[in-house]
Amino acid sequence: MLPYINIPFAYAAGLTGASVDELKLIASFLLSYPLAGILKRIPDTKPYQKNIFIVGVSLFYLIGLFDLWAGIRTLFISSAGAYCIAKYIDGSLMPWIAFVFLMGHMSINHIDRQFTNDPSAIDISGAQMVLIMKLTAFCWNVHDGRLKPAEMTTFQKERAIYELPSLLDYAGYVLFFPSLFAGPAFDFIEYRNWIDTTMFVLPPGTDPARAPRTRKKRKIPRSGTPATLKAITGLFWILLFLNFSSWYTPQLLLGDDYMKYGFLRRVWLLHMVGFSTRLKYYGVWYLTEGACILSGLGYNGIDPKTGRVLWNRLQNVNPIAIETAQNAHAYLGNWNMNTNHWLRYYMYLRVTPKGRKPGFRASMATFVTSAFWHGFYPGYYMTFMLASFIQTGSKNFRRYIRPFFLNPTTGAGTPKKRYYDIITFFVTQAAFSFTVAPFILLSFSGSLLVWARVYFYTIIGVIAAIIFFSGPLGMKHRLTKELEKRTKRKVAAGELKRTASTDDFGNLGVPNDLERDVDEAMAELKQEIELRRRRGSVVQMPTGQDLKRAVEDKLGRKF
């Protein structure tokens, strides 16, 4: 660490109440802006100089600012291990070997951080979580580059790495300083296209007059304005966080004074604690995205309708969409968007055999990966499990209730649609205010205490939804019949199963349709029993222990 560098941060910490490390982290985000401006001005013809500059700045952050010598060792072990695995191991198991190595290494740091239990201290675990996304994707991209073109999807062809990068290019990718500590993550092919400027070549057939403006001989378009807007917005979120977090703290929910308020006030305070926590992430992700935009890496082509340059390649969060979400898919889909991308393309679709649709195994593998990636605090698992049930209930409401508020001919909303929207907004926000509390509190006992203090209202609502749609009432069948009467035609089997907000992939690894996944698991077990019976095996009705072992085999883990 540089001498005396803590002095101004210690003074600011006394004024704001934030920790020294938290202020240094924000300072590193802000410092990345002028440094990204310098990075962009390094000649396009000298990419090695850009790589050296990137590595140098990151080393300054890690050592000069935070004194994270052990953190450098951690990042080196992960990145060197992934590179060696990609280089020396061939075959279909290579990405999975890398995945196990990287996740196992990160788990050690998660456990260490959990035992240290100092949330205000900055360690390397956040940077390592970002790096794990980049490195697992890197190994899959190298694997794809060894396949025949006929065996790859369009996405795989676009991201495939056909030749291992040089160590300097790889180091620049690993230590890209604008996103070092908090993301966003991105694929190596995006970094390579940025550093060799092929990212900025206009697609064939594009009118040259629509080319984005550049300065002098640089190919990277001018990005000062969108980057500045991101920075200002990010600072706005940070300032809101500094104010709201002093009023709405997690300790408020655990204190005795919390129970002096009425039920609705307690729910409101629960919501505001979650909101103030999200503000920190909004600010951090906006600041880091803005620095990436200023460097040019946020470039995402030209909008064909407006002709304006798009800078949303690395967008990680949409705060307005989250705070106004009317269903679980919208709420989760606009949070940590790059993690959603990673889970979808490098886990959910990768565990699915070619030619088959993702099902139970893909959903559970993605769920477990997302949970382990976050860490081992009980609160994470409480949130993810409950969110999976909420997402299933939300999907059922959108399939079977929402159509009654739409014109059966045009699909436009009826006059009563506004009431549906208002109700679903309040239900969604209240449900997730309850659900994310363990994610903030982390401990099992604290989370259970807070849930009990608001009478487990979301859990009761989830149980009621399950009984309503799938219980003895059999409302799914009845609602489908009513919709058939309303539309005066038979509703096709798959017609209610897919809308703009109900994709098979569950955001953040949360199963999108838990009921369907369980049904598929049971169907697989029945098929296996039937297959053994046809082969002449003696088949008996499985006991409870047999079913438990079979489910454990399917999931790949013990209960």
Coordinates of C-alpha atoms in Angstrom, one line a residue:
M1 CA 0.0 0.0 0.0
L2 CA 1.2 3.5 -0.8
P3 CA 2.3 5.5 2.3
Y4 CA -0.3 7.9 3.7
I5 CA -2.9 6.9 1.1
N6 CA -5.4 6.1 3.9
I7 CA -5.3 9.6 5.4
P8 CA -7.9 11.3 3.2
F9 CA -10.2 8.3 3.2
A10 CA -10.0 8.1 7.0
Y11 CA -11.1 11.7 7.2
A12 CA -14.0 11.2 4.8
A13 CA -15.0 8.1 6.6
G14 CA -15.4 10.1 9.8
L15 CA -17.7 12.5 8.0
T16 CA -19.9 10.0 6.1
G17 CA -19.9 7.0 8.4
A18 CA -18.8 4.7 5.6
S19 CA -15.7 2.5 6.1
V20 CA -12.3 3.5 4.7
D21 CA -12.3 0.5 2.3
E22 CA -15.8 1.3 1.0
L23 CA -14.7 4.9 0.2
K24 CA -11.5 3.7 -1.5
L25 CA -13.6 1.3 -3.6
I26 CA -15.8 4.2 -4.8
A27 CA -12.6 6.3 -5.4
S28 CA -11.2 3.5 -7.6
F29 CA -14.4 3.5 -9.6
L30 CA -14.2 7.3 -10.1
L31 CA -10.4 7.2 -10.9
S32 CA -11.2 4.6 -13.6
Y33 CA -12.8 7.4 -15.7
P34 CA -9.7 9.5 -16.4
L35 CA -7.7 6.3 -16.6
A36 CA -10.1 4.9 -19.2
G37 CA -9.8 8.1 -21.1
I38 CA -6.1 7.7 -21.2
L39 CA -6.5 4.0 -22.2
K40 CA -8.7 5.0 -25.2
R41 CA -6.0 7.4 -26.4
I42 CA -3.3 4.8 -26.6
P43 CA -2.8 4.2 -30.3
D44 CA -5.1 1.5 -31.8
T45 CA -2.1 0.1 -33.6
K46 CA -0.3 -0.7 -30.3
P47 CA -2.7 -3.1 -28.4
Y48 CA 0.2 -4.4 -26.3
Q49 CA 0.6 -0.9 -24.8
K50 CA -3.1 -1.0 -23.8
N51 CA -2.7 -4.4 -22.2
I52 CA 0.4 -3.2 -20.2
F53 CA -1.5 -0.1 -19.1
I54 CA -4.5 -2.2 -18.0
V55 CA -2.4 -4.6 -16.0
G56 CA -0.4 -1.7 -14.4
V57 CA -3.6 0.1 -13.3
S58 CA -5.1 -3.0 -11.8
L59 CA -1.9 -3.8 -9.9
F60 CA -2.0 -0.2 -8.5
Y61 CA -5.6 -0.8 -7.3
L62 CA -4.8 -4.2 -5.8
I63 CA -1.5 -3.3 -4.1
G64 CA -1.2 0.5 -3.9
L65 CA -4.7 1.2 -2.9
F66 CA -5.9 -2.0 -1.0
D67 CA -2.7 -3.9 -0.2
L68 CA -4.2 -7.1 -1.5
W69 CA -1.1 -9.1 -2.0
A70 CA -3.0 -12.3 -1.1
G71 CA -5.7 -11.2 -3.6
I72 CA -3.1 -11.1 -6.4
R73 CA -2.1 -14.6 -5.6
T74 CA -5.8 -15.7 -5.7
L75 CA -6.4 -14.1 -9.0
F76 CA -3.2 -15.6 -10.4
I77 CA -4.1 -19.1 -9.3
S78 CA -7.6 -18.9 -10.9
S79 CA -6.4 -17.3 -14.1
A80 CA -3.3 -19.4 -14.5
G81 CA -5.2 -22.6 -13.7
A82 CA -7.9 -21.9 -16.2
Y83 CA -5.4 -21.0 -18.9
C84 CA -3.4 -24.3 -18.4
I85 CA -6.6 -26.4 -18.3
A86 CA -7.7 -24.8 -21.6
K87 CA -4.3 -25.3 -23.2
Y88 CA -3.4 -28.8 -22.0
I89 CA -6.7 -30.6 -21.6
D90 CA -8.7 -31.5 -24.7
G91 CA -12.1 -33.1 -25.0
S92 CA -15.6 -32.4 -23.8
L93 CA -14.7 -32.5 -20.2
M94 CA -12.2 -29.6 -20.3
P95 CA -14.8 -26.9 -19.5
W96 CA -16.2 -28.9 -16.6
I97 CA -12.8 -29.6 -15.2
A98 CA -12.1 -25.8 -15.3
F99 CA -15.5 -25.2 -13.7
V100 CA -14.9 -27.5 -10.8
F101 CA -11.4 -26.1 -10.2
L102 CA -12.5 -22.4 -10.4
M103 CA -15.7 -22.9 -8.3
G104 CA -13.7 -25.0 -5.7
H105 CA -11.0 -22.3 -5.4
M106 CA -13.6 -19.6 -5.0
S107 CA -15.5 -21.6 -2.4
I108 CA -12.3 -21.5 -0.2
N109 CA -12.4 -17.7 -0.3
H110 CA -16.1 -17.6 0.4
I111 CA -15.7 -19.7 3.5
D112 CA -12.8 -17.6 4.6
R113 CA -14.8 -14.4 4.2
Q114 CA -17.8 -16.0 6.0
F115 CA -15.6 -16.8 9.0
T116 CA -14.0 -13.3 8.9
N117 CA -17.5 -11.8 8.9
D118 CA -16.5 -8.2 8.2
P119 CA -18.8 -6.9 5.4
S120 CA -17.2 -3.4 5.4
A121 CA -13.7 -4.8 4.5
I122 CA -12.8 -5.1 0.9
D123 CA -11.2 -8.5 0.1
I124 CA -10.7 -10.3 -3.2
S125 CA -13.9 -12.4 -3.2
G126 CA -15.9 -9.8 -5.3
A127 CA -13.2 -9.6 -7.9
Q128 CA -12.9 -13.4 -7.9
M129 CA -16.6 -13.8 -8.5
V130 CA -16.4 -11.6 -11.6
L131 CA -13.3 -13.4 -12.7
I132 CA -15.0 -16.8 -12.4
M133 CA -17.7 -15.8 -14.9
K134 CA -15.0 -14.6 -17.3
L135 CA -12.8 -17.7 -17.0
T136 CA -15.5 -20.4 -17.1
A137 CA -16.8 -18.6 -20.2
F138 CA -13.3 -18.5 -21.6
C139 CA -12.8 -22.2 -21.2
W140 CA -16.2 -22.9 -22.9
N141 CA -15.2 -20.6 -25.8
V142 CA -11.9 -22.4 -26.2
H143 CA -13.8 -25.7 -26.2
D144 CA -16.2 -24.4 -28.9
G145 CA -13.3 -23.4 -31.0
R146 CA -12.2 -27.0 -31.3
L147 CA -15.7 -28.1 -32.5
K148 CA -16.8 -28.5 -36.1
P149 CA -19.0 -25.5 -37.3
A150 CA -21.9 -27.9 -37.8
E151 CA -21.8 -28.8 -34.1
M152 CA -22.1 -25.2 -32.9
T153 CA -25.0 -22.8 -32.4
T154 CA -24.8 -19.2 -33.7
F155 CA -23.9 -18.0 -30.2
Q156 CA -21.1 -20.5 -30.0
K157 CA -19.7 -19.5 -33.4
E158 CA -19.7 -15.8 -32.4
R159 CA -17.8 -16.4 -29.1
A160 CA -15.6 -19.3 -30.1
I161 CA -11.8 -19.0 -29.5
Y162 CA -9.9 -20.8 -32.3
E163 CA -6.4 -20.0 -31.0
L164 CA -5.3 -19.4 -27.4
P165 CA -4.5 -15.7 -26.8
S166 CA -1.0 -14.5 -25.9
L167 CA -0.3 -14.3 -22.1
L168 CA -0.3 -10.5 -22.4
D169 CA -3.8 -10.4 -24.1
Y170 CA -5.0 -12.9 -21.5
A171 CA -3.7 -10.8 -18.6
G172 CA -5.4 -7.7 -20.0
Y173 CA -8.6 -9.6 -20.2
V174 CA -8.3 -10.9 -16.7
L175 CA -7.3 -7.6 -15.1
F176 CA -9.4 -5.1 -17.1
F177 CA -9.4 -2.4 -14.5
P178 CA -12.8 -0.6 -15.1
S179 CA -14.6 -3.9 -14.1
L180 CA -12.0 -5.4 -11.9
F181 CA -13.8 -5.4 -8.5
A182 CA -17.5 -5.3 -9.4
G183 CA -17.9 -6.3 -13.0
P184 CA -19.4 -6.2 -15.5
A185 CA -18.1 -9.5 -16.8
F186 CA -17.7 -10.1 -20.6
D187 CA -16.4 -12.8 -22.9
F188 CA -12.8 -12.8 -24.3
I189 CA -14.0 -12.4 -27.8
E190 CA -15.5 -9.1 -26.9
Y191 CA -12.3 -8.0 -25.3
R192 CA -10.3 -9.1 -28.3
N193 CA -12.6 -7.3 -30.8
W194 CA -12.3 -4.2 -28.6
I195 CA -8.5 -4.2 -28.4
D196 CA -8.0 -4.9 -32.1
T197 CA -10.9 -2.4 -32.9
T198 CA -12.8 -4.9 -35.1
M199 CA -15.7 -4.3 -32.8
F200 CA -16.2 -0.9 -34.4
V201 CA -16.2 -2.0 -38.0
L202 CA -19.6 -1.2 -39.6
P203 CA -21.7 -4.2 -40.6
P204 CA -21.9 -4.8 -44.4
G205 CA -24.6 -2.7 -46.0
T206 CA -24.6 0.0 -43.3
D207 CA -24.7 3.5 -44.7
P208 CA -21.2 5.1 -44.0
A209 CA -23.0 8.3 -43.1
R210 CA -24.4 6.6 -40.0
A211 CA -20.9 5.8 -38.7
P212 CA -20.4 7.1 -35.2
R213 CA -18.1 10.1 -34.7
T214 CA -14.5 9.5 -33.8
R215 CA -11.5 11.7 -32.9
K216 CA -8.5 12.0 -35.2
K217 CA -7.4 8.5 -36.3
R218 CA -9.0 6.5 -33.5
K219 CA -11.6 3.9 -34.4
I220 CA -13.2 3.9 -31.0
P221 CA -16.3 6.2 -31.2
R222 CA -16.6 9.2 -28.9
S223 CA -18.2 8.0 -25.7
G224 CA -17.7 10.9 -23.3
T225 CA -21.3 11.9 -23.1
P226 CA -22.9 8.5 -22.4
A227 CA -20.1 7.7 -19.9
T228 CA -20.6 11.0 -18.1
L229 CA -24.4 10.3 -17.8
K230 CA -23.7 6.9 -16.3
A231 CA -21.2 8.5 -13.8
I232 CA -23.7 11.2 -12.7
T233 CA -26.5 8.7 -12.4
G234 CA -24.2 6.3 -10.5
L235 CA -23.2 9.0 -8.0
F236 CA -26.8 9.9 -7.6
W237 CA -27.6 6.3 -6.6
I238 CA -24.6 6.4 -4.2
L239 CA -25.7 9.6 -2.6
L240 CA -29.2 8.2 -2.1
F241 CA -27.6 5.1 -0.6
L242 CA -25.6 7.1 1.9
N243 CA -28.7 8.8 3.1
F244 CA -31.2 6.0 3.0
S245 CA -28.8 3.4 4.5
S246 CA -28.5 5.6 7.6
W247 CA -32.3 5.6 8.1
Y248 CA -33.1 2.0 7.0
T249 CA -30.5 -0.4 8.3
P250 CA -30.7 -4.2 8.7
Q251 CA -30.4 -3.7 12.4
L252 CA -33.7 -1.8 12.3
L253 CA -35.5 -5.1 11.4
L254 CA -33.8 -7.0 14.2
G255 CA -34.3 -4.4 17.0
D256 CA -37.1 -4.3 19.5
D257 CA -38.4 -1.0 18.2
Y258 CA -39.5 -2.7 14.9
M259 CA -42.3 -4.5 16.7
K260 CA -43.7 -1.2 18.0
Y261 CA -45.1 -0.5 14.5
G262 CA -48.2 -1.9 12.9
F263 CA -48.0 -4.7 10.3
L264 CA -48.2 -2.4 7.2
R265 CA -45.5 -0.1 8.6
R266 CA -43.3 -3.1 9.2
V267 CA -43.8 -4.3 5.7
W268 CA -42.9 -0.8 4.4
L269 CA -39.7 -0.7 6.5
L270 CA -38.8 -4.1 5.2
H271 CA -39.2 -2.8 1.7
M272 CA -37.2 0.3 2.4
V273 CA -34.3 -1.7 3.8
G274 CA -34.2 -3.7 0.6
F275 CA -34.5 -0.6 -1.5
S276 CA -31.6 1.2 0.3
T277 CA -29.4 -2.0 -0.1
R278 CA -30.2 -2.1 -3.8
L279 CA -29.1 1.6 -4.2
K280 CA -25.5 0.6 -3.4
Y281 CA -25.5 -1.9 -6.2
Y282 CA -27.2 0.5 -8.6
G283 CA -24.5 3.1 -7.9
V284 CA -21.6 0.7 -8.2
W285 CA -22.8 -1.0 -11.4
Y286 CA -23.6 2.3 -13.1
L287 CA -20.1 3.7 -12.2
T288 CA -18.3 0.6 -13.5
E289 CA -20.4 0.4 -16.7
G290 CA -19.7 4.1 -17.3
A291 CA -15.9 3.5 -17.1
C292 CA -16.3 0.6 -19.6
I293 CA -18.3 2.9 -21.9
L294 CA -15.6 5.5 -21.8
S295 CA -12.9 2.9 -22.7
G296 CA -15.1 1.9 -25.7
L297 CA -15.9 -1.6 -24.5
G298 CA -19.5 -0.8 -23.9
Y299 CA -20.1 -0.2 -27.6
N300 CA -23.0 -2.3 -29.0
G301 CA -23.4 -1.2 -32.6
I302 CA -25.9 1.2 -34.1
D303 CA -29.6 1.2 -33.5
P304 CA -31.2 0.4 -36.9
K305 CA -34.2 2.5 -36.1
T306 CA -32.7 5.7 -34.7
G307 CA -29.2 5.5 -36.1
R308 CA -27.8 6.3 -32.7
V309 CA -24.8 4.5 -31.2
L310 CA -25.8 1.9 -28.5
W311 CA -23.6 1.7 -25.4
N312 CA -25.5 -1.0 -23.6
R313 CA -23.2 -4.0 -24.3
L314 CA -22.3 -4.3 -20.6
Q315 CA -25.4 -3.1 -18.9
N316 CA -25.8 -4.9 -15.6
V317 CA -28.9 -3.4 -14.0
N318 CA -32.1 -1.6 -14.9
P319 CA -33.2 0.1 -11.6
I320 CA -36.5 1.6 -13.0
A321 CA -37.6 -1.8 -14.3
I322 CA -36.9 -3.4 -11.0
E323 CA -38.6 -0.9 -8.8
T324 CA -41.7 -0.9 -11.1
A325 CA -41.7 -4.7 -11.8
Q326 CA -45.1 -6.3 -12.0
N327 CA -43.9 -9.9 -12.0
A328 CA -41.0 -12.0 -10.8
H329 CA -39.5 -12.4 -14.3
A330 CA -39.2 -8.7 -14.8
Y331 CA -37.8 -8.2 -11.2
L332 CA -35.1 -10.8 -11.5
G333 CA -34.3 -10.3 -15.2
N334 CA -33.3 -6.7 -14.7
W335 CA -31.0 -7.4 -11.8
N336 CA -27.3 -8.5 -12.3
M337 CA -28.0 -9.0 -16.0
N338 CA -24.5 -10.2 -16.9
T339 CA -24.7 -12.9 -14.3
N340 CA -28.0 -14.0 -15.9
H341 CA -26.2 -14.1 -19.3
W342 CA -23.4 -16.2 -17.8
L343 CA -25.8 -18.7 -16.1
R344 CA -27.9 -19.0 -19.2
Y345 CA -25.2 -19.6 -21.8
Y346 CA -22.5 -21.3 -19.8
M347 CA -24.5 -23.5 -17.5
Y348 CA -28.3 -23.8 -18.3
L349 CA -27.7 -24.5 -22.0
R350 CA -24.5 -26.4 -21.5
V351 CA -25.9 -29.2 -19.3
T352 CA -28.6 -29.8 -21.9
P353 CA -27.9 -32.7 -24.3
K354 CA -27.8 -31.6 -28.0
G355 CA -31.2 -31.8 -29.6
R356 CA -33.1 -31.7 -26.4
K357 CA -34.9 -28.9 -24.6
P358 CA -33.5 -27.7 -21.2
G359 CA -35.5 -29.4 -18.3
F360 CA -35.2 -30.3 -14.7
R361 CA -31.5 -31.1 -14.7
A362 CA -30.6 -27.8 -16.4
S363 CA -32.7 -25.9 -14.0
M364 CA -31.3 -27.5 -10.9
A365 CA -27.7 -27.3 -12.1
T366 CA -28.1 -23.6 -12.8
F367 CA -29.8 -23.1 -9.4
V368 CA -27.0 -24.8 -7.5
T369 CA -24.3 -23.0 -9.5
S370 CA -25.9 -19.6 -8.8
A371 CA -26.2 -20.4 -5.1
F372 CA -22.6 -21.6 -4.8
W373 CA -21.3 -18.7 -6.8
H374 CA -22.8 -16.3 -4.3
G375 CA -21.4 -18.1 -1.3
F376 CA -22.5 -20.2 1.7
Y377 CA -24.5 -17.9 3.9
P378 CA -27.9 -19.5 4.7
G379 CA -29.7 -16.4 3.7
Y380 CA -28.7 -16.8 0.1
Y381 CA -30.3 -20.2 -0.1
M382 CA -33.5 -19.1 1.7
T383 CA -33.9 -16.3 -0.8
F384 CA -33.3 -18.5 -3.8
M385 CA -35.6 -21.3 -2.7
L386 CA -38.5 -18.9 -1.9
A387 CA -37.9 -16.9 -5.2
S388 CA -38.3 -20.2 -7.2
F389 CA -41.8 -20.7 -5.7
I390 CA -42.6 -17.0 -6.3
Q391 CA -41.5 -17.2 -9.9
T392 CA -43.7 -20.3 -10.5
G393 CA -46.7 -18.6 -8.9
S394 CA -46.1 -15.4 -10.9
K395 CA -45.9 -17.5 -14.1
N396 CA -49.2 -19.2 -13.3
F397 CA -51.0 -15.8 -12.7
R398 CA -49.6 -14.5 -16.0
R399 CA -50.8 -17.6 -17.9
Y400 CA -54.2 -18.1 -16.4
I401 CA -55.3 -14.8 -14.8
R402 CA -53.9 -12.0 -17.0
P403 CA -55.6 -13.1 -20.2
F404 CA -59.0 -12.2 -18.6
F405 CA -57.8 -8.6 -18.6
L406 CA -56.9 -8.6 -22.3
N407 CA -59.1 -8.2 -25.3
P408 CA -59.6 -11.7 -26.7
T409 CA -59.4 -10.4 -30.3
T410 CA -56.7 -7.8 -30.3
G411 CA -54.7 -8.7 -27.2
A412 CA -54.9 -5.1 -25.9
G413 CA -55.6 -4.3 -22.3
T414 CA -59.2 -3.9 -21.2
P415 CA -60.2 -0.9 -19.0
K416 CA -59.8 -3.2 -16.0
K417 CA -56.2 -4.0 -17.0
R418 CA -54.9 -1.0 -15.0
Y419 CA -56.3 -2.6 -11.8
Y420 CA -54.5 -5.9 -12.6
D421 CA -51.3 -3.9 -13.2
I422 CA -51.6 -2.0 -9.9
I423 CA -52.3 -5.1 -7.9
T424 CA -49.5 -7.2 -9.4
F425 CA -47.1 -4.3 -8.9
F426 CA -47.8 -4.1 -5.1
V427 CA -47.8 -7.9 -4.8
T428 CA -44.5 -8.3 -6.6
Q429 CA -42.8 -5.6 -4.7
A430 CA -44.1 -6.8 -1.3
A431 CA -43.3 -10.4 -2.1
F432 CA -39.7 -9.6 -3.0
S433 CA -39.2 -7.2 -0.1
F434 CA -39.9 -10.3 2.1
T435 CA -37.9 -12.7 -0.1
V436 CA -34.6 -10.7 -0.3
A437 CA -34.4 -10.0 3.4
P438 CA -32.3 -13.1 4.1
F439 CA -30.0 -12.1 1.2
I440 CA -29.3 -8.9 3.2
L441 CA -29.3 -10.4 6.7
L442 CA -27.4 -13.5 5.7
S443 CA -27.9 -15.5 8.9
F444 CA -30.6 -18.1 9.3
S445 CA -31.7 -17.0 12.7
G446 CA -31.9 -13.3 11.8
S447 CA -33.8 -14.0 8.6
L448 CA -36.3 -16.3 10.3
L449 CA -36.8 -13.7 13.0
V450 CA -37.6 -11.0 10.5
W451 CA -39.9 -13.3 8.5
A452 CA -41.8 -14.2 11.7
R453 CA -42.2 -10.5 12.5
V454 CA -44.2 -10.0 9.4
Y455 CA -46.1 -13.3 9.9
F456 CA -44.5 -15.1 6.9
Y457 CA -46.9 -13.3 4.6
T458 CA -45.1 -14.2 1.4
I459 CA -44.8 -17.9 2.3
I460 CA -48.5 -18.0 3.1
G461 CA -49.2 -16.3 -0.2
V462 CA -47.1 -18.9 -2.1
I463 CA -48.8 -21.8 -0.4
A464 CA -52.2 -20.3 -1.2
A465 CA -51.2 -19.9 -4.9
I466 CA -50.0 -23.5 -5.0
I467 CA -53.3 -24.7 -3.6
F468 CA -55.3 -22.4 -5.9
F469 CA -53.6 -23.5 -9.1
S470 CA -52.4 -27.1 -8.4
G471 CA -54.3 -28.2 -5.3
P472 CA -57.7 -29.9 -5.0
L473 CA -59.4 -26.9 -6.5
G474 CA -58.0 -27.7 -9.9
M475 CA -58.2 -24.1 -11.0
K476 CA -55.8 -24.4 -13.9
H477 CA -58.3 -26.6 -15.8
R478 CA -61.3 -24.4 -14.9
L479 CA -59.5 -21.2 -15.9
T480 CA -58.5 -22.8 -19.2
K481 CA -62.1 -23.7 -19.9
E482 CA -63.2 -20.2 -19.1
L483 CA -60.6 -18.8 -21.4
E484 CA -61.9 -21.1 -24.2
K485 CA -65.4 -19.8 -23.6
R486 CA -64.1 -16.2 -23.7
T487 CA -62.2 -16.6 -26.9
K488 CA -64.8 -18.9 -28.4
R489 CA -62.2 -21.4 -29.4
K490 CA -60.1 -24.2 -27.9
V491 CA -57.0 -23.0 -26.3
A492 CA -54.0 -25.0 -27.6
A493 CA -51.9 -26.9 -25.1
G494 CA -48.9 -24.7 -25.4
E495 CA -50.7 -21.4 -25.9
L496 CA -50.6 -20.4 -22.3
K497 CA -47.1 -21.5 -21.7
R498 CA -45.0 -18.8 -23.2
T499 CA -45.2 -15.0 -23.2
A500 CA -42.7 -12.2 -23.4
S501 CA -42.0 -12.6 -19.7
T502 CA -42.2 -16.3 -19.2
D503 CA -39.0 -17.8 -20.7
D504 CA -37.9 -21.3 -19.7
F505 CA -34.7 -20.0 -18.2
G506 CA -34.9 -18.8 -14.6
N507 CA -33.1 -15.6 -14.0
L508 CA -30.2 -15.8 -11.5
G509 CA -30.5 -19.5 -11.5
V510 CA -33.9 -19.5 -9.8
P511 CA -36.1 -22.2 -11.4
N512 CA -38.6 -20.5 -13.7
D513 CA -41.3 -23.2 -13.2
L514 CA -40.6 -25.4 -10.2
E515 CA -43.8 -27.4 -10.6
R516 CA -42.8 -28.3 -14.2
D517 CA -39.3 -29.2 -13.1
V518 CA -40.6 -31.5 -10.3
D519 CA -43.0 -33.1 -12.8
E520 CA -40.2 -33.7 -15.2
A521 CA -38.0 -35.3 -12.5
M522 CA -40.8 -37.7 -11.6
A523 CA -41.4 -38.5 -15.2
E524 CA -37.8 -39.4 -15.7
L525 CA -38.0 -41.7 -12.7
K526 CA -41.1 -43.4 -14.1
Q527 CA -39.4 -43.8 -17.5
E528 CA -36.3 -45.4 -15.8
I529 CA -38.5 -47.9 -13.9
E530 CA -40.5 -48.7 -17.1
L531 CA -37.2 -49.2 -19.0
R532 CA -35.9 -51.6 -16.4
R533 CA -39.2 -53.5 -16.4
R534 CA -39.0 -53.9 -20.2
R535 CA -35.5 -55.2 -19.9
G536 CA -36.7 -58.0 -17.6
S537 CA -35.5 -56.5 -14.4
V538 CA -37.6 -57.1 -11.3
V539 CA -39.4 -53.9 -10.5
Q540 CA -40.8 -53.1 -7.2
M541 CA -42.6 -50.0 -5.9
P542 CA -39.8 -47.8 -4.6
T543 CA -39.7 -47.0 -0.9
G544 CA -39.2 -43.5 0.5
Q545 CA -35.5 -44.1 0.8
D546 CA -35.3 -45.4 -2.8
L547 CA -37.0 -42.2 -4.1
K548 CA -34.7 -40.1 -2.0
R549 CA -31.6 -41.8 -3.4
A550 CA -33.0 -41.6 -7.0
V551 CA -33.7 -37.8 -6.6
E552 CA -30.2 -37.4 -5.1
D553 CA -28.7 -39.2 -8.2
K554 CA -30.6 -36.9 -10.5
L555 CA -29.5 -33.8 -8.7
G556 CA -26.0 -34.9 -8.1
R557 CA -26.0 -33.9 -4.4
K558 CA -27.1 -35.3 -1.1
F559 CA -29.9 -34.0 1.1

